[in-house]
Amino acid sequence: MTATIFFNALLQCLRPSVIFFLFLGSLIGTLIGALPGLSATMGIAILTPVTFWFAKENGFAMLMGLWNSAIFAGGISAILINTPGTPASICQSFDGYAMYRQGKGGLALGVNVIYSFIGGFLSVVCLILFSTPIARFTIKFSAPEYCLLALFGLSMMVAISGGNVLKGMILGVAGILFSCVGLDPILAIKRFTFGSVNLMSGISFIPVMIGMFGIGEVLYQMYSFRKAEQEKEMAARQVNIALGRILPTLKEFRQLCVPTLIAAFEGIIIGAIPAAGGDVASIISWGNGKKMSKHPEEYGKGSLEGLAVSSTANNAVIGGAMTTMMTLGIPGDSVTAILIGSLTMYGMQPGIKMFTENIEFTGTIFALMLLANVVFLFFGLATAKVSAKVLNVSQPTVWTAVSILCVVGSFALNNSFFDVCIMFLAALLGFFFKVFEFPTGPFVLGLLLGNMLEANLRRALVMSYGNWSVFVTRPASLVLLLLIIMTFCWEPIKRGVKKLKSAKEKSTDTVG
Amino acid sequence: MCTGKWYRGDTIPGLIIALFGYAVVVYTLVEPTFTWRAQTSDGVPGGGFFPILLGVLLGVLGTILFIKGLLEKGQVTYFKIDKEVKCNLYKLAKTVLAIVVFFIIWQSTKKIFPSFIPCIALLSLVLNKLFERSFKYNIIYTAVLTIFLYLSFVVGFSVQFNI
C-alpha cells in the first residue's frame, strides 16, 4: 500500500457521515464493553447485519469504532466493580480495582484509556507497515498452501483451547463437518441438504455467530444467574468512592514508556497468532511485566504499571488480529471471524485480493482503525467519570434487548426466516457447549475455514493428479505442515521435558 | 468425591457426539453420490471424502470422550442443580418456549396482517415479565424498544418482515 492510497483513504474517512458512524460505534462499544456479560464479539455479531444498509465505509466505521471501544471499555467495569467487561480486560481488574479502592479510580480509568489508545495505535501502525509485505508473500501461495493455512488456523485454535484440547478438536471437526452442508465446492453435488433449497447455499456463518454469542450467551447467563451475587454487584456499583485525577503525571508517563512498549509488541504478535485473543495477550503481558518490573511486589495491589501494561496489550491485539485476517484470510480472533463474513457480504475476499483489487477499501479500513483509536481516546477521557453510570444497568434489562435484536438482526441479513431458525438452533447449541465446557471458538473457526480447507485440499489433489506429496514438496506448504505438527506436539513435548526435569531433580536430591 | 454415576460429566456428550459422527459416516456411505473418490478424475477425492473422514474422526473423538467420562465415574459434573439453578432452568425453558411461540405466531399471522412488530412487542412484554421487571418498567421498555425497531428496521432499512 502506498502512502498516497492511505492518505486518500484517510481524507475520505474524515467526512462527517463516517465520523458520525465512528462515534456511534464508539458509543455503543463503550456501553457493550463496560457492561459485564456483553462482549465485543456479541456487539459486532448483532450490529453486522445492521451495517449492510449503510455505505460500506460507514458500516465499517461503526464496526471499527465499536470493536476498539469495547475492548478499552471492558476495563471500566474491571476497575470500578472488579468484574471484567470483556475477557480481554481480566488483568485490568487485578490492579485497576485496587487503585479504585485506594481512591485513584480516576487515574485508573485515565490510564486505561490512554494506554489502550497507545496499544491500539501502535498495532495499527504495524498493520499498515507489515500487511502489504505479508500479502505480497502470499502471492506465491496456491491451493496446497491455502489448505494448510486453514488447517494451521484450526490447529492453533484447538491448541489454545485452555486444557480442553479434546473438546476443542471435537468442535473444530464438527464445525468443518457443518461447513460441508450445501453444494460440494468442486463437483457441485448436493450434500446434507435433505431436500431443502435453503440448505443448498450452506449454513450461513453470521446467523450462527449471532446465535452462539447472542442468545446462547443470554441463556447461559440465565442458567448461571445468582441473585445474591447480582445484588452484591449492584450494591458495589452504587458505592461512590472519589475518583480523583484522571491523567498520569509526566514522570509516571516516562516510567511507563518501556514496559508498555514491550506489552504493545507482545500484544501485536499474540494478536497475529490465529485464535489467540486479548485475554491471552493481557495475561502474558501482565505476567512478563511483573517479571521485568522494578516493583513486582506492587503488581496485583494497585500497580499503575500493571494496569498500563495490560491495557496496552489487550488493545494491541486488534492490529495483530487484523494483519492475519487481511493478509491471510485467517481470523486472528472471533471478531475478525465475523469481519471476514462481513467483507464477504460486501463481495470482498480477505487475502491478497484486498491488496490488489480492493486496495482503496483496505486503505479505508486502516484509516478507520487509526481514527477509531483517536475517537475512543477523546471520548474515553471526556466521559471517564460519567462512564461509571453505565454500570447501573442490570443483566435482565440487557437479556430482553439482546434476544430481540438477535432475532431482528438474523432476519434482516437476507430477509430469511430460515436464518432466524439457524440462529436459534446455534443459540441452543452454544448454550449446551458452554454448560458442558466445550470451547465454542474451534466450532466457529471450523465452520468458517471448513470450505477453504476442503476446496483447497481437493484442488491441490486435482492439480497433482491425486499425488499427496504436493503438500511436502513445495517449500511454503512444508513449512506450514511443520508448524501444524509443532502446534499439536508442543504441549506433549513441554510436558515430557517438565517430567524429565522433575525426575532429574528428584534423583539429584536422593543422591545428595 | 466419587459418586459412581457413570452418566455424569462427559459420558453423555461423548456418546451423542460419537453416535452423530458414525451416523454421518453411515449416511454418507449409503448415499450413492457421496463417493470417496471422484468419478471424473483419478485419485482425486469425491464429494463423500470429507464427510466420511470427518464423521470417522468425530466418532473416534466422541468415543474417547465417552470413555473418559466413564473412567471419571461421575467425579466431574456440569449440572450442579440446587434450588436456584432449578428456578433458573425453569425460567430458561420458559424463555425458549416464549421465543418459539413468537416464531409460530409471527409466521402464521404474517400473511393476514403485518404482525412482526406487534409480536415483538408481545415478546418483549413476556420476557420482561419472566425476568421479574415491574409493570411500569415493562411498558416503557417495550414501547421504547418497539418504536426503535419499527423506526430503524421497518421505516429506515425497509426490512420486509412479512415475507
XYZ file of C-alpha atoms in Angstrom:
675
model
C 0.000 0.000 0.000
C 1.379 3.387 -0.958
C 1.242 6.477 1.237
C -0.948 8.189 -1.365
C -3.616 5.481 -1.171
C -3.578 5.572 2.609
C -3.792 9.375 2.886
C -6.557 9.495 0.274
C -8.451 6.926 2.315
C -7.820 8.935 5.482
C -9.236 12.058 3.832
C -12.299 10.076 2.703
C -12.780 8.917 6.277
C -12.837 12.469 7.611
C -16.266 13.020 6.018
C -18.961 13.930 8.589
C -21.019 10.779 7.889
C -18.050 8.470 8.545
C -17.076 10.366 11.698
C -20.702 10.175 12.881
C -20.788 6.380 12.478
C -17.373 6.075 14.109
C -18.697 8.000 17.135
C -21.908 5.978 17.161
C -19.917 2.728 17.070
C -17.652 4.058 19.793
C -20.638 4.936 21.988
C -22.257 1.518 21.512
C -18.879 -0.176 22.017
C -18.312 1.668 25.291
C -21.744 0.566 26.554
C -21.180 -3.033 25.455
C -17.637 -3.200 26.778
C -18.484 -1.662 30.123
C -21.395 -3.996 30.830
C -20.204 -7.338 32.185
C -21.547 -10.229 30.121
C -21.644 -8.304 26.856
C -18.562 -8.825 24.714
C -17.155 -7.097 21.647
C -17.922 -10.292 19.696
C -21.581 -10.163 20.712
C -21.817 -6.496 19.773
C -20.172 -6.980 16.381
C -22.308 -10.076 15.684
C -25.546 -8.215 16.425
C -24.569 -4.995 14.618
C -23.081 -6.554 11.472
C -26.460 -7.195 9.775
C -27.467 -3.595 10.503
C -24.369 -2.209 8.782
C -25.322 -3.777 5.431
C -27.812 -0.961 4.951
C -25.099 1.672 5.152
C -22.400 2.611 2.670
C -19.547 0.193 3.321
C -17.273 2.963 4.709
C -19.979 3.960 7.200
C -20.738 0.350 8.123
C -17.098 -0.458 8.763
C -16.646 2.845 10.652
C -19.352 1.722 13.048
C -17.841 -1.758 13.473
C -14.295 -0.443 13.983
C -15.481 2.164 16.471
C -17.425 -0.496 18.351
C -14.614 -3.054 18.433
C -11.828 -0.715 19.584
C -14.029 0.982 22.180
C -15.486 -2.248 23.556
C -12.019 -3.618 24.300
C -10.939 -0.456 26.146
C -14.319 -0.111 27.907
C -14.023 -3.653 29.276
C -11.537 -2.085 31.666
C -14.167 0.301 33.101
C -16.120 -2.406 34.916
C -12.863 -4.223 35.744
C -11.663 -1.067 37.523
C -14.919 0.030 39.147
C -16.585 -3.238 40.176
C -13.789 -5.811 39.837
C -15.682 -7.586 37.033
C -14.063 -7.584 33.575
C -16.477 -6.246 30.975
C -14.812 -8.391 28.301
C -12.491 -11.421 28.689
C -9.604 -9.265 27.412
C -9.798 -6.971 30.436
C -9.319 -9.694 33.036
C -5.879 -8.409 34.127
C -7.090 -4.838 34.430
C -9.212 -5.901 37.401
C -6.058 -7.084 39.269
C -4.591 -3.582 39.623
C -7.402 -1.299 38.459
C -9.860 -2.297 41.190
C -7.162 -1.998 43.879
C -6.376 1.512 42.601
C -10.075 2.385 42.729
C -10.291 1.191 46.352
C -7.259 3.381 47.118
C -9.169 6.433 45.817
C -7.279 6.500 42.497
C -10.187 5.359 40.340
C -9.988 8.384 38.033
C -6.297 7.778 37.349
C -7.020 4.085 36.722
C -9.757 4.995 34.211
C -7.474 7.553 32.565
C -4.549 5.113 32.296
C -6.914 2.519 30.848
C -7.990 4.922 28.076
C -4.538 6.357 27.306
C -2.663 3.053 27.214
C -5.438 1.276 25.339
C -5.024 4.042 22.765
C -1.220 3.641 22.676
C -1.526 -0.162 22.254
C -4.185 0.191 19.586
C -2.361 2.964 17.740
C 0.973 1.100 17.616
C -0.755 -2.060 16.425
C -2.466 -0.168 13.589
C 0.886 1.326 12.563
C 2.319 -2.222 12.428
C -0.748 -3.335 10.455
C -0.150 -0.569 7.896
C 3.584 -1.258 7.651
C 3.652 -5.041 7.565
C 0.422 -6.165 5.951
C 1.481 -5.322 2.389
C 4.777 -7.316 2.513
C 2.948 -10.284 4.107
C 0.205 -10.079 1.496
C 2.820 -9.893 -1.283
C 4.451 -13.020 0.103
C 1.119 -14.860 -0.167
C 1.090 -14.313 -3.957
C 3.242 -17.450 -4.113
C 0.535 -19.380 -2.278
C -1.530 -21.892 -4.177
C -4.162 -24.497 -3.202
C -1.816 -26.651 -1.020
C -0.681 -23.610 0.991
C -4.222 -22.295 1.459
C -5.369 -25.739 2.589
C -2.555 -25.952 5.137
C -3.092 -22.342 6.186
C -6.699 -23.172 7.063
C -5.517 -26.267 8.936
C -2.910 -24.175 10.757
C -5.574 -21.702 11.880
C -7.689 -24.559 13.172
C -4.764 -26.304 14.889
C -3.853 -23.088 16.732
C -7.423 -22.681 17.906
C -7.507 -26.257 19.183
C -4.073 -25.978 20.824
C -5.116 -22.996 22.930
C -8.468 -24.481 23.966
C -7.463 -23.984 27.614
C -6.857 -27.572 28.703
C -9.832 -28.798 26.692
C -7.850 -29.928 23.659
C -10.059 -32.991 23.104
C -13.240 -30.919 23.281
C -11.650 -28.244 21.112
C -10.781 -30.855 18.492
C -14.303 -32.288 18.593
C -15.890 -28.920 17.976
C -13.315 -27.988 15.339
C -14.139 -31.190 13.420
C -17.876 -30.630 13.958
C -17.537 -27.095 12.591
C -15.806 -28.357 9.432
C -18.466 -31.052 9.086
C -21.233 -28.438 9.238
C -19.401 -26.448 6.572
C -19.893 -29.470 4.252
C -23.638 -28.788 4.150
C -24.692 -27.407 0.759
C -23.129 -27.766 -2.648
C -19.821 -29.614 -2.924
C -17.156 -26.946 -3.710
C -15.613 -28.944 -6.593
C -18.287 -31.232 -8.044
C -21.403 -29.231 -7.045
C -23.103 -32.331 -5.578
C -25.836 -31.571 -3.014
C -24.675 -32.674 0.425
C -26.814 -32.971 3.588
C -29.456 -30.640 2.161
C -32.332 -33.108 2.851
C -34.313 -31.581 0.006
C -34.166 -28.071 1.445
C -33.470 -25.266 -1.019
C -32.267 -23.052 1.852
C -29.538 -25.516 2.777
C -28.131 -25.613 -0.760
C -26.049 -22.493 -0.140
C -24.768 -23.955 3.118
C -25.158 -22.861 6.719
C -24.761 -19.088 6.892
C -21.935 -18.089 9.177
C -23.276 -14.815 10.579
C -26.600 -16.190 11.959
C -24.574 -18.925 13.691
C -22.318 -16.292 15.265
C -25.303 -14.141 16.291
C -26.978 -17.155 17.905
C -23.922 -18.506 19.707
C -22.618 -15.206 21.037
C -26.015 -13.516 21.440
C -28.980 -15.584 22.654
C -26.659 -18.514 23.539
C -24.762 -16.266 25.945
C -28.021 -14.848 27.354
C -29.330 -18.376 28.019
C -26.086 -19.299 29.764
C -26.207 -16.156 31.894
C -29.789 -17.019 32.856
C -28.726 -20.556 33.788
C -25.783 -19.410 35.931
C -27.585 -16.395 37.418
C -27.103 -15.987 41.180
C -29.417 -13.456 42.763
C -27.206 -12.877 45.815
C -24.150 -12.219 43.637
C -26.130 -9.894 41.374
C -27.371 -7.910 44.389
C -23.820 -7.710 45.751
C -22.570 -6.480 42.383
C -25.359 -3.916 42.086
C -24.543 -2.676 45.597
C -20.857 -2.376 44.618
C -21.924 -0.282 41.635
C -23.728 2.161 43.930
C -20.631 2.777 46.084
C -19.304 6.201 45.247
C -15.627 6.378 46.003
C -13.921 9.632 44.937
C -12.313 9.110 41.557
C -9.603 11.812 41.782
C -7.410 12.970 38.883
C -7.566 11.238 35.508
C -4.277 11.994 33.757
C -0.952 10.486 34.822
C 1.908 12.905 35.570
C 4.803 13.318 33.126
C 7.077 11.357 35.491
C 4.600 8.476 35.639
C 4.249 8.587 31.875
C 8.028 8.379 31.398
C 8.292 5.439 33.805
C 5.613 3.563 31.915
C 7.173 4.041 28.461
C 9.395 0.931 28.270
C 7.089 -1.681 29.869
C 4.100 -0.541 27.814
C 6.098 -0.554 24.564
C 7.130 -4.155 25.265
C 3.500 -5.008 26.093
C 2.338 -3.418 22.839
C 4.650 -5.579 20.731
C 3.736 -8.691 22.720
C 0.079 -7.876 22.111
C 0.599 -7.363 18.377
C 2.439 -10.681 17.974
C -0.107 -12.601 20.069
C -2.917 -10.960 18.130
C -1.386 -12.077 14.851
C -1.447 -15.710 16.008
C -4.746 -17.203 14.843
C -7.243 -17.524 17.671
C -5.081 -16.053 20.440
C -7.117 -13.070 21.629
C -6.868 -10.138 24.014
C -7.286 -12.283 27.123
C -4.177 -14.349 26.273
C -2.179 -11.207 25.401
C -3.258 -9.411 28.543
C -2.334 -12.329 30.841
C 1.048 -12.950 29.159
C 1.998 -9.253 29.116
C 0.913 -8.725 32.712
C 2.987 -11.770 33.783
C 6.038 -10.639 31.797
C 5.628 -7.071 33.016
C 5.706 -8.347 36.598
C 8.869 -10.365 35.925
C 10.659 -7.369 34.397
C 9.342 -4.714 36.781
C 11.446 -2.904 39.367
C 8.473 -3.235 41.717
C 6.932 -6.663 41.078
C 5.528 -6.724 44.613
C 3.099 -3.932 43.630
C 1.519 -5.998 40.816
C -1.979 -7.050 41.782
C -2.096 -4.498 44.603
C -2.808 -1.361 42.607
C 0.250 -1.093 40.369
C -0.041 1.682 37.794
C 2.450 -0.203 35.632
C 0.456 -3.461 35.850
C -2.708 -1.684 34.720
C -0.925 0.198 31.920
C 0.746 -2.984 30.644
C -2.494 -4.997 30.472
C -4.437 -2.072 28.957
C -1.801 -1.681 26.244
C -1.631 -5.393 25.436
C -5.350 -6.048 25.040
C -5.881 -3.232 22.527
C -2.614 -4.024 20.701
C -4.114 -7.404 19.826
C -6.578 -5.742 17.437
C -3.959 -4.687 14.864
C -2.247 -8.077 15.051
C -5.524 -9.935 14.530
C -6.392 -7.658 11.599
C -2.994 -8.320 9.991
C -3.629 -12.073 9.915
C -7.191 -11.594 8.741
C -6.470 -9.074 5.987
C -3.377 -10.772 4.578
C -4.015 -14.495 5.033
C -7.786 -14.653 5.369
C -7.388 -16.439 8.710
C -9.227 -14.824 11.631
C -6.990 -13.695 14.474
C -9.949 -13.892 16.885
C -13.741 -14.268 16.904
C -14.347 -10.610 15.973
C -12.166 -10.861 12.865
C -14.038 -14.088 12.011
C -17.256 -12.045 11.792
C -15.459 -9.301 9.877
C -14.459 -11.900 7.255
C -18.172 -12.715 6.919
C -18.905 -9.005 6.651
C -16.283 -8.435 3.937
C -17.630 -11.439 2.033
C -21.125 -9.950 2.164
C -19.694 -6.803 0.553
C -18.223 -9.014 -2.192
C -14.627 -8.914 -0.962
C -12.337 -11.784 -0.017
C -9.654 -11.260 2.650
C -6.172 -12.138 1.409
C -4.062 -10.898 -1.459
C -7.107 -9.559 -3.349
C -7.593 -6.976 -0.591
C -4.207 -5.549 -1.620
C -4.799 -5.679 -5.368
C -8.459 -5.398 -6.404
C -9.744 -3.713 -3.215
C -6.683 -1.714 -2.202
C -8.703 1.510 -1.753
C -11.080 -0.117 0.686
C -8.175 -1.752 2.528
C -6.735 1.760 2.955
C -10.131 2.864 4.291
C -10.151 0.047 6.851
C -6.635 1.002 8.033
C -7.605 4.673 8.269
C -10.788 3.761 10.176
C -8.763 1.681 12.623
C -6.487 4.644 13.254
C -9.380 7.077 13.653
C -11.279 4.663 15.917
C -8.372 4.820 18.350
C -8.325 8.617 18.288
C -12.102 8.756 18.759
C -12.142 6.481 21.786
C -9.186 8.358 23.316
C -11.094 11.656 23.367
C -14.420 10.009 24.060
C -12.959 7.887 26.865
C -11.140 10.756 28.561
C -14.125 13.076 28.284
C -16.533 10.527 29.728
C -14.207 8.711 32.161
C -16.094 9.856 35.251
C -19.563 9.616 33.699
C -18.918 6.103 32.349
C -19.370 4.700 35.860
C -23.115 5.364 35.425
C -23.315 2.810 32.586
C -22.766 0.070 35.107
C -26.174 0.677 36.732
C -27.911 -1.358 34.004
C -28.902 -4.800 35.303
C -28.487 -8.112 33.448
C -32.215 -8.851 32.784
C -32.559 -5.447 31.065
C -29.878 -6.496 28.631
C -31.236 -10.038 28.125
C -34.544 -8.907 26.584
C -32.879 -6.408 24.227
C -30.176 -8.874 23.126
C -32.703 -11.688 22.483
C -34.924 -9.445 20.358
C -32.034 -7.815 18.482
C -30.651 -11.274 17.642
C -33.980 -12.253 16.031
C -34.267 -8.960 14.133
C -30.606 -8.944 13.085
C -30.519 -12.520 11.807
C -33.734 -11.959 9.785
C -32.580 -8.626 8.384
C -29.452 -10.243 6.867
C -31.311 -11.875 3.961
C -34.996 -11.327 4.850
C -34.991 -15.029 5.642
C -36.838 -16.818 8.434
C -34.580 -19.790 7.777
C -31.611 -17.705 9.028
C -33.581 -16.945 12.196
C -34.076 -20.698 12.742
C -30.350 -21.315 12.177
C -29.564 -18.539 14.657
C -31.903 -20.029 17.264
C -30.513 -23.565 16.853
C -26.972 -22.171 17.124
C -28.031 -20.368 20.307
C -29.266 -23.624 21.874
C -26.110 -25.410 20.735
C -23.955 -22.565 22.106
C -25.737 -22.823 25.449
C -25.048 -26.561 25.736
C -21.435 -26.057 24.642
C -20.952 -23.570 27.466
C -22.661 -25.734 30.064
C -20.523 -28.774 29.156
C -17.392 -26.597 28.899
C -16.801 -27.055 25.186
C -14.842 -24.099 23.730
C -17.044 -22.517 21.035
C -14.115 -20.919 19.178
C -12.993 -24.044 17.271
C -16.584 -24.686 16.087
C -16.923 -21.192 14.672
C -13.481 -21.357 13.075
C -14.204 -24.821 11.644
C -17.426 -23.554 10.091
C -15.624 -20.546 8.630
C -12.496 -22.307 7.393
C -14.025 -25.690 6.518
C -14.851 -24.689 2.980
C -11.406 -23.169 2.400
C -9.808 -26.336 3.771
C -11.838 -28.781 1.697
C -11.890 -26.817 -1.555
C -8.129 -26.221 -1.491
C -7.268 -29.764 -0.426
C -9.223 -31.188 -3.320
C -7.996 -28.514 -5.727
C -4.406 -29.345 -4.730
C -5.063 -33.022 -5.429
C -6.642 -32.219 -8.777
C -3.523 -30.183 -9.624
C -1.211 -33.035 -8.641
C -3.378 -35.824 -10.182
C -4.054 -37.276 -6.734
C -0.448 -37.119 -5.551
C -0.395 -36.219 -1.829
C 3.303 -35.322 -1.946
C 2.231 -31.896 -3.242
C 1.895 -30.878 0.415
C 5.560 -31.573 1.222
C 7.377 -30.775 -1.997
C 6.501 -27.068 -2.031
C 8.642 -25.078 0.472
C 5.851 -22.864 1.865
C 3.465 -25.778 2.354
C 6.216 -27.839 4.001
C 6.889 -25.024 6.489
C 3.163 -24.769 7.230
C 2.906 -28.530 7.672
C 5.807 -28.496 10.135
C 4.145 -25.625 12.017
C 0.919 -27.624 12.287
C 2.799 -30.668 13.590
C 4.637 -28.405 16.062
C 1.338 -26.943 17.272
C -0.018 -30.372 18.125
C 3.272 -31.699 19.553
C 4.226 -28.602 21.560
C 2.152 -29.418 24.660
C 3.169 -33.130 24.937
C 6.851 -32.176 24.390
C 6.617 -29.442 27.040
C 5.024 -31.875 29.472
C 7.681 -34.517 28.711
C 10.543 -32.049 29.287
C 8.947 -30.920 32.560
C 8.609 -34.541 33.726
C 12.211 -35.281 32.779
C 13.402 -32.191 34.633
C 11.484 -33.027 37.787
C 12.703 -36.663 37.650
C 16.282 -35.401 37.291
C 15.851 -33.031 40.240
C 14.406 -35.844 42.348
C 17.291 -38.187 41.538
C 19.827 -35.403 42.364
C 18.063 -34.822 45.697
C 18.191 -38.552 46.516
C 21.896 -38.750 45.685
C 22.537 -35.562 47.717
C -15.744 -37.199 45.737
C -16.707 -40.144 43.547
C -20.447 -40.572 43.260
C -20.204 -43.536 40.918
C -22.806 -42.188 38.500
C -21.395 -43.145 35.104
C -23.694 -40.904 33.101
C -22.385 -37.694 34.649
C -19.672 -35.476 33.211
C -18.559 -36.124 29.649
C -20.203 -39.546 29.211
C -23.454 -38.476 27.559
C -21.967 -35.633 25.444
C -19.269 -38.097 24.287
C -21.890 -40.700 23.389
C -24.040 -38.194 21.472
C -21.016 -36.895 19.535
C -19.802 -40.412 18.720
C -23.259 -41.500 17.527
C -23.572 -38.326 15.456
C -20.168 -38.939 13.853
C -20.958 -42.570 12.994
C -24.418 -41.583 11.723
C -22.752 -39.158 9.298
C -20.472 -41.969 8.089
C -23.397 -44.355 7.553
C -25.480 -41.686 5.771
C -22.540 -40.799 3.520
C -21.829 -44.436 2.657
C -25.480 -45.125 1.845
C -25.832 -42.049 -0.413
C -24.625 -43.055 -3.909
C -23.420 -39.577 -4.936
C -21.120 -39.262 -1.913
C -18.165 -41.186 -3.262
C -14.770 -41.444 -1.588
C -13.058 -40.859 -4.928
C -14.234 -38.566 -7.696
C -15.571 -40.437 -10.714
C -14.283 -37.758 -13.063
C -10.539 -37.886 -12.397
C -8.258 -40.495 -10.915
C -7.054 -40.347 -7.320
C -8.940 -37.146 -6.529
C -11.315 -37.183 -3.546
C -15.030 -37.166 -4.306
C -17.965 -35.500 -2.568
C -18.028 -38.095 0.206
C -14.328 -37.884 1.081
C -14.525 -35.075 3.605
C -17.797 -36.129 5.299
C -16.540 -39.714 5.765
C -13.172 -38.550 7.084
C -14.730 -36.042 9.463
C -17.501 -38.426 10.502
C -14.959 -41.112 11.453
C -12.806 -38.534 13.263
C -15.810 -37.179 15.155
C -16.931 -40.721 16.005
C -13.493 -41.663 17.344
C -13.064 -38.421 19.319
C -16.600 -38.780 20.708
C -15.811 -42.355 21.760
C -12.646 -41.167 23.543
C -14.696 -38.500 25.356
C -17.331 -41.129 26.241
C -14.665 -43.475 27.674
C -13.053 -40.548 29.528
C -16.458 -39.780 31.038
C -16.920 -43.404 32.099
C -13.448 -43.558 33.669
C -14.117 -40.396 35.650
C -17.037 -42.232 37.314
C -19.131 -39.143 37.930
C -16.338 -37.137 39.549
C -16.899 -34.324 37.053
C -20.376 -32.819 36.960
C -21.552 -29.950 34.831
C -25.132 -29.707 36.070
C -24.987 -28.869 39.773
C -28.682 -28.488 40.398
C -29.637 -26.620 43.540
C -32.821 -24.707 44.263
C -31.663 -21.547 42.485
C -30.381 -23.366 39.383
C -33.671 -25.272 39.210
C -35.510 -21.957 39.229
C -33.111 -20.593 36.587
C -33.648 -23.641 34.364
C -37.397 -23.226 34.682
C -37.088 -19.587 33.636
C -34.749 -20.546 30.792
C -37.198 -23.148 29.485
C -39.994 -20.572 29.590
C -37.795 -18.079 27.685
C -37.039 -20.641 24.965
C -40.728 -21.513 24.788
C -41.686 -17.828 24.557
C -39.305 -17.357 21.605
C -40.624 -20.481 19.855
C -44.245 -19.348 20.380
C -43.238 -15.917 18.997
C -41.853 -17.605 15.865
C -45.063 -19.597 15.393
C -47.383 -16.613 15.854
C -45.241 -14.387 13.609
C -45.056 -16.932 10.795
C -48.703 -17.993 10.991
C -50.129 -14.461 11.054
C -47.743 -12.630 8.705
C -49.978 -13.216 5.676
C -53.039 -11.882 7.463
C -51.510 -8.596 8.684
C -48.014 -7.118 9.320
C -47.643 -8.984 12.572
C -43.921 -8.750 13.261
C -43.859 -5.507 15.256
C -46.894 -6.402 17.436
C -45.347 -9.854 18.003
C -42.022 -8.278 19.020
C -43.846 -6.015 21.481
C -45.616 -9.066 22.901
C -42.312 -10.977 23.182
C -40.706 -8.046 24.987
C -43.622 -7.871 27.449
C -43.452 -11.624 28.110
C -39.660 -11.701 28.527
C -39.646 -8.702 30.872
C -42.415 -10.347 32.914
C -40.334 -13.554 33.049
C -37.326 -11.563 34.215
C -39.456 -10.076 37.012
C -39.370 -6.457 35.877
C -42.011 -4.069 37.282
C -45.189 -3.412 35.235
C -44.401 0.271 34.636
C -40.830 -0.505 33.622
C -42.042 -3.280 31.313
C -44.474 -0.986 29.479
C -41.941 1.830 28.996
C -39.156 -0.587 27.960
C -41.387 -2.379 25.462
C -42.690 0.867 23.977
C -39.182 2.322 23.541
C -37.714 -0.883 22.083
C -40.642 -1.469 19.710
C -40.640 2.104 18.427
C -36.869 1.964 17.953
C -37.091 -1.296 15.974
C -40.008 -0.030 13.897
C -38.305 3.244 13.008
C -34.884 1.763 12.304
C -35.716 -1.547 10.599
C -39.174 -1.088 9.057
C -39.087 2.631 8.193
C -35.305 3.173 7.934
C -33.982 -0.045 6.385
C -37.278 -1.204 4.773
C -36.863 -4.766 6.044
C -39.785 -6.892 4.837
C -40.654 -8.868 7.966
C -43.809 -10.247 6.355
C -42.141 -12.137 3.507
